[in-house]
PDB file of C-alpha atoms and ligand atoms in Angstrom:
ATOM      1  CA  MET T   1     -33.776  22.279 -14.939  1.00  0.00           C
ATOM      2  CA  SER T   2     -36.394  20.756 -17.157  1.00  0.00           C
ATOM      3  CA  ARG T   3     -36.578  17.023 -17.155  1.00  0.00           C
ATOM      4  CA  ARG T   4     -38.072  17.055 -20.600  1.00  0.00           C
ATOM      5  CA  SER T   5     -34.851  18.267 -22.178  1.00  0.00           C
ATOM      6  CA  ARG T   6     -32.921  15.302 -20.878  1.00  0.00           C
ATOM      7  CA  PRO T   7     -33.019  11.706 -21.925  1.00  0.00           C
ATOM      8  CA  LYS T   8     -34.634   9.547 -19.325  1.00  0.00           C
ATOM      9  CA  PRO T   9     -32.994   6.451 -17.978  1.00  0.00           C
ATOM     10  CA  ARG T  10     -34.557   3.402 -19.503  1.00  0.00           C
ATOM     11  CA  GLY T  11     -35.215   1.532 -16.295  1.00  0.00           C
ATOM     12  CA  GLY T  12     -32.770  -1.308 -16.408  1.00  0.00           C
ATOM     13  CA  SER T  13     -29.985  -2.143 -14.031  1.00  0.00           C
ATOM     14  CA  PRO T  14     -28.427   0.164 -11.452  1.00  0.00           C
ATOM     15  CA  ASP T  15     -25.323   0.179 -13.618  1.00  0.00           C
ATOM     16  CA  GLU T  16     -27.233   1.690 -16.508  1.00  0.00           C
ATOM     17  CA  LEU T  17     -28.767   4.234 -14.206  1.00  0.00           C
ATOM     18  CA  MET T  18     -25.362   5.176 -12.845  1.00  0.00           C
ATOM     19  CA  GLU T  19     -23.968   5.443 -16.339  1.00  0.00           C
ATOM     20  CA  TRP T  20     -26.804   7.745 -17.292  1.00  0.00           C
ATOM     21  CA  TYR T  21     -26.228   9.835 -14.195  1.00  0.00           C
ATOM     22  CA  VAL T  22     -22.498  10.153 -14.812  1.00  0.00           C
ATOM     23  CA  ARG T  23     -23.065  11.106 -18.426  1.00  0.00           C
ATOM     24  CA  ASN T  24     -25.411  13.897 -17.402  1.00  0.00           C
ATOM     25  CA  ARG T  25     -23.075  15.047 -14.647  1.00  0.00           C
ATOM     26  CA  GLN T  26     -20.298  15.457 -17.170  1.00  0.00           C
ATOM     27  CA  GLN T  27     -22.483  17.527 -19.445  1.00  0.00           C
ATOM     28  CA  THR T  28     -23.485  19.748 -16.550  1.00  0.00           C
ATOM     29  CA  ASP T  29     -19.911  20.155 -15.398  1.00  0.00           C
ATOM     30  CA  ALA T  30     -18.810  21.105 -18.891  1.00  0.00           C
ATOM     31  CA  TRP T  31     -21.529  23.685 -19.044  1.00  0.00           C
ATOM     32  CA  ILE T  32     -20.528  25.103 -15.655  1.00  0.00           C
ATOM     33  CA  ASP T  33     -16.879  25.235 -16.695  1.00  0.00           C
ATOM     34  CA  THR T  34     -17.823  27.285 -19.725  1.00  0.00           C
ATOM     35  CA  ASP T  35     -19.895  29.577 -17.575  1.00  0.00           C
ATOM     36  CA  VAL T  36     -17.097  30.027 -15.047  1.00  0.00           C
ATOM     37  CA  ALA T  37     -14.578  30.731 -17.764  1.00  0.00           C
ATOM     38  CA  ARG T  38     -16.838  33.411 -19.138  1.00  0.00           C
ATOM     39  CA  SER T  39     -17.819  35.080 -15.888  1.00  0.00           C
ATOM     40  CA  CYS T  40     -14.750  34.637 -13.714  1.00  0.00           C
ATOM     41  CA  THR T  41     -11.704  34.842 -15.940  1.00  0.00           C
ATOM     42  CA  SER T  42     -12.979  37.760 -17.964  1.00  0.00           C
ATOM     43  CA  LYS T  43     -14.157  39.778 -14.992  1.00  0.00           C
ATOM     44  CA  GLN T  44     -12.447  41.479 -12.146  1.00  0.00           C
ATOM     45  CA  GLN T  45     -12.866  39.729  -8.825  1.00  0.00           C
ATOM     46  CA  TYR T  46     -13.665  41.735  -5.724  1.00  0.00           C
ATOM     47  CA  ALA T  47     -13.386  40.572  -2.159  1.00  0.00           C
ATOM     48  CA  ASP T  48     -16.765  41.913  -1.125  1.00  0.00           C
ATOM     49  CA  GLU T  49     -19.683  43.971  -2.245  1.00  0.00           C
ATOM     50  CA  ALA T  50     -18.283  47.263  -0.963  1.00  0.00           C
ATOM     51  CA  ASP T  51     -15.103  46.708  -2.945  1.00  0.00           C
ATOM     52  CA  ALA T  52     -17.037  45.963  -6.108  1.00  0.00           C
ATOM     53  CA  ARG T  53     -19.303  48.980  -5.648  1.00  0.00           C
ATOM     54  CA  ALA T  54     -16.302  51.229  -4.986  1.00  0.00           C
ATOM     55  CA  HIS T  55     -14.702  50.217  -8.260  1.00  0.00           C
ATOM     56  CA  ALA T  56     -17.909  50.787 -10.185  1.00  0.00           C
ATOM     57  CA  LEU T  57     -18.235  54.247  -8.681  1.00  0.00           C
ATOM     58  CA  MET T  58     -14.566  55.072  -9.325  1.00  0.00           C
ATOM     59  CA  ASN T  59     -15.100  54.274 -12.985  1.00  0.00           C
ATOM     60  CA  GLY T  60     -18.180  56.447 -13.088  1.00  0.00           C
ATOM     61  CA  MET T  61     -20.253  53.331 -13.716  1.00  0.00           C
ATOM     62  CA  GLY T  62     -22.144  53.252 -10.456  1.00  0.00           C
ATOM     63  CA  ASP T  63     -25.453  53.606 -12.263  1.00  0.00           C
ATOM     64  CA  VAL T  64     -24.619  51.152 -15.001  1.00  0.00           C
ATOM     65  CA  LEU T  65     -22.999  48.311 -13.158  1.00  0.00           C
ATOM     66  CA  TYR T  66     -24.267  46.245 -10.342  1.00  0.00           C
ATOM     67  CA  SER T  67     -22.389  43.859  -8.155  1.00  0.00           C
ATOM     68  CA  TYR T  68     -23.190  40.252  -7.458  1.00  0.00           C
ATOM     69  CA  GLU T  69     -21.606  37.479  -5.463  1.00  0.00           C
ATOM     70  CA  CYS T  70     -20.321  34.825  -7.799  1.00  0.00           C
ATOM     71  CA  ARG T  71     -21.587  31.380  -7.001  1.00  0.00           C
ATOM     72  CA  TYR T  72     -18.531  29.797  -8.564  1.00  0.00           C
ATOM     73  CA  CYS T  73     -15.492  31.657  -7.275  1.00  0.00           C
ATOM     74  CA  GLY T  74     -17.106  33.232  -4.202  1.00  0.00           C
ATOM     75  CA  PHE T  75     -15.814  36.673  -5.146  1.00  0.00           C
ATOM     76  CA  TRP T  76     -17.879  39.596  -6.308  1.00  0.00           C
ATOM     77  CA  HIS T  77     -18.139  40.696  -9.920  1.00  0.00           C
ATOM     78  CA  LEU T  78     -19.588  43.671 -11.655  1.00  0.00           C
ATOM     79  CA  THR T  79     -21.966  43.300 -14.522  1.00  0.00           C
ATOM     80  CA  ARG T  80     -24.063  45.588 -16.617  1.00  0.00           C
ATOM     81  CA  ARG T  81     -27.450  46.250 -15.193  1.00  0.00           C
ATOM     82  CA  PRO T  82     -30.098  44.762 -17.440  1.00  0.00           C
ATOM     83  CA  ASN T  83     -32.668  47.254 -18.681  1.00  0.00           C
TER      84      ASN T  83
HETATM   85 ZN1  LIG J 101     -16.664  34.288 -10.403  1.00  0.00          ZN
END
């Protein structure tokens, strides 16, 4: 997270600081929601790594897909291996 990309609080009262903080929290949450919607609702969820790997292999995609533990839903997903 780069601080440069975000507006800095202009000193001021604690209220202003809190307002700034809340505003940035909301932006972050919105971004996370979008990310979750993309990664979790569009992908199959697997209980654990073995389950995810098994499905990849069953589909003949064992070499193409890799499994990862989702930091949002806690399940495992499969995604295409980057080159
Ligand atoms: Zn997920």
